[in-house]
Amino acid sequence: MAKTAKDLMNPVETVPPDTTVAKAARLMKQKNIGSLMVGEHGKPTAIVTERDLVRRVLAEGLAPEETLVSAVMTKRLFSVAAATPWDRILEILCRDQFRHMPVIEGGRIVGILSITDLTIMLAEMARSSRAGSAHSHDWRWN
């Protein structure tokens, strides 16, 4: 059976828009993640990613301790339904050059997945297709 967004997604971490970039970066490091949803009262309305921090903060010479996430977040959210097959998700991520994609079910964000999640799944598929081979490796880093 083909894996779907729901099978691959991870829990969502959310910060309020008035969080400093420095605090957001520390949370990403602590949780070992590359993005945070931005919102209030359990309703994410934007996303901030490592890419946003590099391009919109560091490359522009802004101070991470003074810059708010709301000033650098990506406001237009692109998402996929929980039932979306993995190959369609990969197509969207590659075509639109996204690295992170919120997963929607019942009108709510229920998780997030990344290009890394898909890469790990593909590596596991390759490994299982070579089952028994002397060249089989464990592709999980955590």
XYZ file of N, CA, C and O in Angstrom:
568
model
N 0.843 -1.184 0.000
C 0.000 0.000 0.000
C 0.889 1.250 0.000
O 1.854 1.341 0.758
N 0.571 2.211 -0.833
C 1.365 3.439 -0.943
C 1.199 4.289 0.314
O 0.102 4.433 0.847
N 2.313 4.853 0.757
C 2.279 5.719 1.934
C 1.668 7.068 1.566
O 1.797 7.546 0.452
N 1.031 7.660 2.565
C 0.376 8.958 2.385
C 1.018 9.994 3.310
O 1.854 9.663 4.155
N 0.567 11.223 3.154
C 1.064 12.301 4.007
C 0.855 11.955 5.480
O 1.738 12.202 6.310
N -0.271 11.357 5.807
C -0.552 11.007 7.201
C 0.446 9.988 7.735
O 0.832 10.038 8.895
N 0.889 9.066 6.890
C 1.868 8.056 7.298
C 3.243 8.663 7.562
O 4.006 8.137 8.366
N 3.562 9.735 6.871
C 4.911 10.309 6.902
C 5.052 11.544 7.784
O 6.167 11.944 8.110
N 3.944 12.141 8.165
C 3.997 13.434 8.855
C 4.585 13.320 10.260
O 4.626 12.257 10.856
N 5.026 14.484 10.740
C 5.558 14.640 12.090
C 4.678 15.634 12.840
O 3.942 16.404 12.225
N 4.799 15.665 14.179
C 4.025 16.650 14.947
C 4.418 18.074 14.568
O 5.550 18.344 14.172
N 3.463 18.968 14.708
C 3.666 20.380 14.395
C 4.134 21.120 15.644
O 3.593 20.909 16.721
N 5.120 21.973 15.472
C 5.544 22.902 16.520
C 5.092 24.286 16.077
O 5.329 24.674 14.926
N 4.449 25.018 16.967
C 3.915 26.337 16.626
C 4.447 27.395 17.578
O 4.580 27.140 18.779
N 4.757 28.564 17.029
C 5.182 29.713 17.833
C 4.282 30.896 17.492
O 3.754 30.981 16.382
N 4.114 31.826 18.442
C 3.348 33.034 18.137
C 4.147 33.977 17.239
O 5.383 33.905 17.207
N 3.481 34.846 16.489
C 4.159 35.752 15.560
C 5.153 36.698 16.226
O 6.089 37.175 15.589
N 4.971 36.974 17.518
C 5.879 37.905 18.191
C 7.116 37.217 18.793
O 7.867 37.821 19.553
N 7.372 35.974 18.407
C 8.580 35.254 18.820
C 9.778 35.834 18.079
O 9.682 36.122 16.881
N 10.901 35.983 18.767
C 12.093 36.473 18.069
C 12.655 35.358 17.195
O 12.468 34.167 17.471
N 13.343 35.751 16.158
C 13.997 34.798 15.257
C 14.995 33.944 16.036
O 15.098 32.735 15.814
N 15.726 34.560 16.968
C 16.708 33.814 17.763
C 16.024 32.704 18.559
O 16.509 31.567 18.596
N 14.898 33.024 19.184
C 14.172 32.016 19.966
C 13.636 30.912 19.057
O 13.690 29.732 19.397
N 13.127 31.281 17.889
C 12.625 30.293 16.926
C 13.759 29.374 16.472
O 13.589 28.152 16.389
N 14.916 29.944 16.192
C 16.069 29.142 15.750
C 16.511 28.181 16.848
O 16.843 27.012 16.565
N 16.508 28.638 18.087
C 16.887 27.750 19.200
C 15.892 26.599 19.347
O 16.277 25.458 19.605
N 14.599 26.889 19.157
C 13.587 25.837 19.229
C 13.776 24.825 18.101
O 13.678 23.619 18.321
N 14.050 25.313 16.890
C 14.313 24.404 15.769
C 15.510 23.501 16.082
O 15.473 22.298 15.815
N 16.559 24.082 16.643
C 17.747 23.295 16.993
C 17.401 22.257 18.060
O 17.757 21.082 17.930
N 16.703 22.686 19.108
C 16.340 21.796 20.211
C 15.491 20.621 19.727
O 15.684 19.487 20.141
N 14.540 20.888 18.840
C 13.616 19.857 18.351
C 14.155 19.117 17.122
O 13.524 18.176 16.637
N 15.299 19.585 16.600
C 15.895 18.997 15.395
C 14.915 19.029 14.218
O 14.668 18.022 13.552
N 14.357 20.228 13.980
C 13.397 20.418 12.894
C 13.806 21.630 12.068
O 14.602 22.458 12.515
N 13.275 21.738 10.875
C 13.644 22.826 9.979
C 12.560 23.856 9.747
O 12.731 24.767 8.938
N 11.433 23.724 10.464
C 10.357 24.699 10.280
C 9.476 24.740 11.517
O 9.417 23.790 12.293
N 8.796 25.868 11.652
C 7.812 26.064 12.713
C 6.575 26.691 12.094
O 6.680 27.575 11.246
N 5.415 26.250 12.534
C 4.197 26.927 12.138
C 4.104 28.190 12.994
O 4.596 28.223 14.120
N 3.488 29.217 12.452
C 3.329 30.481 13.170
C 1.836 30.750 13.302
O 1.101 30.695 12.311
N 1.398 31.013 14.524
C -0.010 31.293 14.732
C -0.315 31.482 16.202
O 0.575 31.405 17.052
N -1.578 31.716 16.466
C -2.026 31.910 17.846
C -3.302 31.128 18.080
O -4.058 30.872 17.144
N -3.511 30.750 19.329
C -4.729 30.049 19.737
C -4.933 28.752 18.951
O -6.048 28.420 18.564
N -3.819 28.044 18.686
C -3.898 26.764 17.995
C -4.241 26.846 16.528
O -4.590 25.842 15.920
N -4.153 28.045 15.951
C -4.487 28.210 14.535
C -3.290 28.761 13.766
O -3.106 29.976 13.672
N -2.468 27.872 13.202
C -1.333 28.333 12.405
C -1.804 29.053 11.142
O -2.741 28.615 10.479
N -1.155 30.168 10.835
C -1.515 30.947 9.651
C -0.330 31.186 8.725
O -0.489 31.754 7.656
N 0.862 30.763 9.161
C 2.077 30.971 8.367
C 3.109 29.935 8.793
O 2.865 29.146 9.716
N 4.254 29.957 8.121
C 5.349 29.042 8.439
C 6.653 29.828 8.395
O 6.795 30.760 7.600
N 7.571 29.472 9.265
C 8.915 30.036 9.206
C 9.875 28.851 9.117
O 9.742 27.870 9.862
N 10.794 28.941 8.174
C 11.712 27.839 7.911
C 13.158 28.297 8.048
O 13.449 29.497 8.097
N 14.049 27.310 8.090
C 15.488 27.627 8.112
C 15.838 28.522 6.925
O 16.624 29.453 7.058
N 15.247 28.230 5.804
C 15.507 29.025 4.598
C 15.085 30.480 4.790
O 15.793 31.398 4.384
N 13.937 30.706 5.428
C 13.493 32.073 5.727
C 14.521 32.779 6.609
O 14.827 33.956 6.388
N 15.027 32.073 7.610
C 15.985 32.676 8.530
C 17.290 33.046 7.824
O 17.841 34.125 8.056
N 17.750 32.184 6.951
C 19.002 32.467 6.228
C 18.809 33.611 5.245
O 19.583 34.582 5.237
N 17.781 33.530 4.427
C 17.598 34.517 3.352
C 17.052 35.860 3.828
O 17.412 36.902 3.288
N 16.151 35.830 4.804
C 15.475 37.070 5.198
C 16.042 37.721 6.459
O 15.684 38.855 6.765
N 16.875 36.993 7.176
C 17.461 37.560 8.390
C 18.974 37.687 8.210
O 19.513 38.791 8.142
N 19.665 36.556 8.130
C 21.124 36.583 8.056
C 21.639 37.303 6.813
O 22.512 38.168 6.913
N 21.110 36.955 5.655
C 21.595 37.568 4.413
C 21.285 39.062 4.345
O 21.975 39.815 3.645
N 20.277 39.504 5.078
C 19.905 40.921 5.094
C 20.557 41.685 6.248
O 20.332 42.884 6.412
N 21.321 40.985 7.063
C 22.014 41.633 8.170
C 21.113 42.043 9.322
O 21.461 42.934 10.100
N 19.963 41.396 9.467
C 19.059 41.718 10.568
C 19.531 41.033 11.853
O 20.170 39.987 11.808
N 19.195 41.596 12.971
C 19.579 41.053 14.278
C 18.561 40.000 14.721
O 17.394 40.336 14.973
N 18.962 38.733 14.854
C 18.029 37.668 15.244
C 17.367 37.888 16.596
O 16.221 37.491 16.797
N 18.053 38.527 17.535
C 17.483 38.772 18.868
C 16.425 39.884 18.850
O 15.642 40.005 19.774
N 16.419 40.682 17.781
C 15.478 41.806 17.683
C 14.400 41.598 16.624
O 13.345 42.233 16.679
N 14.657 40.740 15.660
C 13.721 40.530 14.556
C 12.648 39.528 14.965
O 12.952 38.469 15.512
N 11.404 39.863 14.697
C 10.291 38.968 15.017
C 10.015 38.023 13.854
O 10.196 38.367 12.684
N 9.556 36.842 14.200
C 9.187 35.841 13.199
C 8.169 36.419 12.216
O 8.229 36.154 11.018
N 7.257 37.248 12.701
C 6.216 37.820 11.839
C 6.797 38.644 10.696
O 6.152 38.793 9.653
N 8.009 39.151 10.860
C 8.638 39.966 9.815
C 9.281 39.130 8.718
O 9.549 39.646 7.629
N 9.505 37.848 8.977
C 10.247 37.028 8.005
C 9.545 35.726 7.627
O 10.036 34.985 6.778
N 8.402 35.458 8.226
C 7.691 34.206 7.954
C 7.108 34.199 6.541
O 6.928 35.240 5.921
N 6.834 32.999 6.051
C 6.148 32.826 4.772
C 4.658 32.783 5.069
O 4.180 31.864 5.744
N 3.950 33.796 4.575
C 2.536 33.949 4.931
C 1.606 33.069 4.105
O 0.543 32.688 4.570
N 2.002 32.758 2.911
C 1.142 31.937 2.055
C 1.448 30.468 2.301
O 2.518 29.977 1.968
N 0.496 29.782 2.922
C 0.677 28.370 3.251
C 0.198 27.477 2.117
O -0.915 27.632 1.625
N 1.053 26.565 1.732
C 0.680 25.509 0.800
C 0.631 24.231 1.613
O 1.527 23.981 2.418
N -0.399 23.442 1.432
C -0.557 22.238 2.240
C -1.040 21.083 1.371
O -1.409 21.275 0.211
N -1.019 19.896 1.969
C -1.544 18.706 1.302
C -2.528 18.020 2.233
O -2.411 18.116 3.455
N -3.481 17.337 1.643
C -4.434 16.549 2.427
C -3.725 15.331 3.001
O -2.770 14.810 2.408
N -4.190 14.869 4.143
C -3.578 13.727 4.816
C -3.551 12.478 3.934
O -2.646 11.649 4.046
N -4.500 12.346 3.029
C -4.580 11.156 2.176
C -3.737 11.257 0.897
O -3.708 10.324 0.101
N -3.023 12.354 0.713
C -2.220 12.533 -0.502
C -1.098 11.504 -0.553
O -0.345 11.354 0.409
N -0.963 10.782 -1.687
C 0.098 9.783 -1.812
C 1.492 10.431 -1.841
O 1.653 11.563 -2.303
N 2.477 9.676 -1.362
C 3.836 10.196 -1.227
C 4.411 10.702 -2.543
O 5.120 11.713 -2.562
N 4.126 10.040 -3.661
C 4.726 10.459 -4.926
C 4.158 11.810 -5.388
O 4.880 12.627 -5.969
N 2.908 12.073 -5.076
C 2.314 13.378 -5.402
C 2.936 14.474 -4.534
O 3.201 15.570 -5.006
N 3.167 14.179 -3.265
C 3.805 15.138 -2.359
C 5.207 15.478 -2.862
O 5.593 16.648 -2.928
N 5.958 14.461 -3.247
C 7.313 14.670 -3.757
C 7.287 15.546 -5.007
O 8.093 16.470 -5.152
N 6.329 15.291 -5.873
C 6.170 16.097 -7.087
C 5.928 17.576 -6.738
O 6.551 18.471 -7.314
N 5.052 17.836 -5.779
C 4.740 19.211 -5.371
C 5.961 19.882 -4.749
O 6.303 21.020 -5.091
N 6.619 19.188 -3.825
C 7.793 19.761 -3.164
C 8.885 20.119 -4.173
O 9.477 21.202 -4.097
N 9.133 19.232 -5.107
C 10.173 19.481 -6.118
C 9.761 20.586 -7.090
O 10.538 21.501 -7.358
N 8.557 20.511 -7.591
C 8.083 21.500 -8.560
C 8.104 22.913 -7.993
O 8.544 23.857 -8.646
N 7.618 23.056 -6.762
C 7.484 24.382 -6.171
C 8.658 24.761 -5.265
O 8.650 25.828 -4.659
N 9.643 23.884 -5.188
C 10.858 24.097 -4.401
C 10.566 24.377 -2.927
O 11.162 25.247 -2.306
N 9.630 23.606 -2.374
C 9.345 23.649 -0.946
C 10.158 22.558 -0.269
O 10.460 21.534 -0.872
N 10.438 22.757 0.993
C 11.102 21.726 1.778
C 10.207 21.201 2.894
O 10.474 20.150 3.464
N 9.155 21.961 3.219
C 8.242 21.611 4.303
C 6.802 21.830 3.848
O 6.526 22.809 3.166
N 5.920 20.919 4.267
C 4.534 20.998 3.815
C 3.588 20.602 4.958
O 3.655 19.473 5.451
N 2.731 21.541 5.392
C 1.716 21.182 6.391
C 0.736 20.150 5.825
O 0.441 20.148 4.631
N 0.247 19.292 6.705
C -0.706 18.250 6.345
C -2.054 18.612 6.970
O -2.136 18.897 8.165
N -3.105 18.588 6.140
C -4.451 19.007 6.552
C -5.388 17.800 6.615
O -5.382 16.955 5.724
N -6.176 17.764 7.682
C -7.228 16.751 7.792
C -8.385 17.387 8.551
O -8.168 18.006 9.597
N -9.568 17.276 8.020
C -10.732 17.869 8.670
C -10.634 19.377 8.808
O -11.125 19.952 9.772
N -9.961 20.019 7.840
C -9.839 21.465 7.857
C -8.802 22.011 8.828
O -8.700 23.223 9.004
N -8.029 21.135 9.469
C -7.016 21.565 10.449
C -5.643 21.011 10.073
O -5.531 19.945 9.477
N -4.608 21.743 10.477
C -3.244 21.241 10.302
C -3.012 20.176 11.360
O -3.130 20.436 12.559
N -2.714 18.964 10.909
C -2.533 17.833 11.824
C -1.089 17.350 11.882
O -0.748 16.494 12.693
N -0.248 17.874 11.012
C 1.150 17.455 10.994
C 1.913 18.231 9.951
O 1.372 19.118 9.281
N 3.183 17.895 9.834
C 4.036 18.520 8.835
C 4.991 17.464 8.314
O 5.378 16.545 9.041
N 5.321 17.572 7.051
C 6.332 16.660 6.513
C 7.351 17.466 5.740
O 7.118 18.610 5.357
N 8.506 16.851 5.549
C 9.598 17.537 4.870
C 10.164 16.659 3.772
O 9.912 15.452 3.716
N 10.959 17.268 2.944
C 11.644 16.527 1.888
C 12.533 15.446 2.507
O 12.700 14.371 1.950
N 13.055 15.705 3.705
C 13.876 14.704 4.399
C 13.050 13.482 4.755
O 13.519 12.349 4.617
N 11.804 13.673 5.198
C 10.931 12.539 5.517
C 10.737 11.646 4.291
O 10.773 10.421 4.391
N 10.549 12.263 3.139
C 10.377 11.494 1.905
C 11.678 10.807 1.493
O 11.659 9.674 1.021
N 12.795 11.475 1.684
C 14.088 10.881 1.335
C 14.359 9.649 2.200
O 14.831 8.623 1.702
N 14.066 9.744 3.485
C 14.246 8.590 4.383
C 13.355 7.434 3.936
O 13.787 6.286 3.885
N 12.093 7.738 3.589
C 11.191 6.695 3.126
C 11.721 6.028 1.850
O 11.704 4.804 1.726
N 12.226 6.845 0.919
C 12.765 6.280 -0.319
C 13.997 5.420 -0.049
O 14.172 4.365 -0.669
N 14.833 5.854 0.880
C 16.011 5.054 1.244
C 15.592 3.718 1.857
O 16.182 2.672 1.567
N 14.553 3.747 2.705
C 14.046 2.510 3.305
C 13.458 1.586 2.239
O 13.629 0.366 2.300
N 12.770 2.162 1.259
C 12.216 1.360 0.168
C 13.342 0.698 -0.623
O 13.257 -0.480 -0.975
N 14.396 1.458 -0.900
C 15.527 0.910 -1.636
C 16.190 -0.204 -0.835
O 16.552 -1.252 -1.374
N 16.334 0.029 0.469
C 16.968 -0.982 1.326
C 16.131 -2.251 1.359
O 16.663 -3.349 1.245
N 14.820 -2.112 1.495
C 13.986 -3.308 1.569
C 13.956 -4.051 0.237
O 13.804 -5.265 0.212
N 14.138 -3.331 -0.871
C 14.166 -4.018 -2.165
C 15.460 -4.801 -2.355
O 15.527 -5.703 -3.173
N 16.469 -4.448 -1.567
C 17.747 -5.177 -1.602
C 17.872 -6.109 -0.402
O 18.967 -6.511 -0.063
N 16.761 -6.397 0.258
C 16.782 -7.209 1.485
C 17.681 -8.420 1.305
O 17.645 -9.108 0.288
N 18.502 -8.617 2.316
C 19.429 -9.739 2.265
C 20.750 -9.407 1.607
O 21.690 -10.188 1.666
N 20.830 -8.248 0.983
C 22.065 -7.843 0.320
C 23.109 -7.465 1.360
O 22.812 -6.913 2.407
N 24.362 -7.706 1.067
C 25.467 -7.340 1.962
C 25.635 -5.836 2.030
O 26.344 -5.321 2.878
N 24.963 -5.101 1.143
C 25.114 -3.651 1.088
C 23.958 -2.907 1.755
O 23.794 -1.725 1.568
N 23.150 -3.624 2.531
C 22.035 -2.997 3.219
C 22.535 -2.145 4.386
O 23.417 -2.545 5.114
N 21.980 -0.953 4.535
C 22.387 -0.020 5.589
C 21.166 0.494 6.329
O 20.066 0.511 5.799
N 21.399 0.976 7.549
C 20.334 1.642 8.296
C 20.406 3.121 7.952
O 21.381 3.786 8.261
N 19.370 3.657 7.309
C 19.374 5.031 6.812
C 18.848 6.034 7.831
O 18.878 7.218 7.584
N 18.381 5.592 8.956
C 17.885 6.519 9.965
C 19.048 7.081 10.755
O 19.933 6.372 11.185
N 19.012 8.408 10.966
C 20.096 9.058 11.689
C 19.766 9.254 13.158
O 20.633 9.514 13.950
N 18.506 9.225 13.512
C 18.107 9.462 14.913
C 17.863 8.153 15.601
O 17.298 7.266 15.165
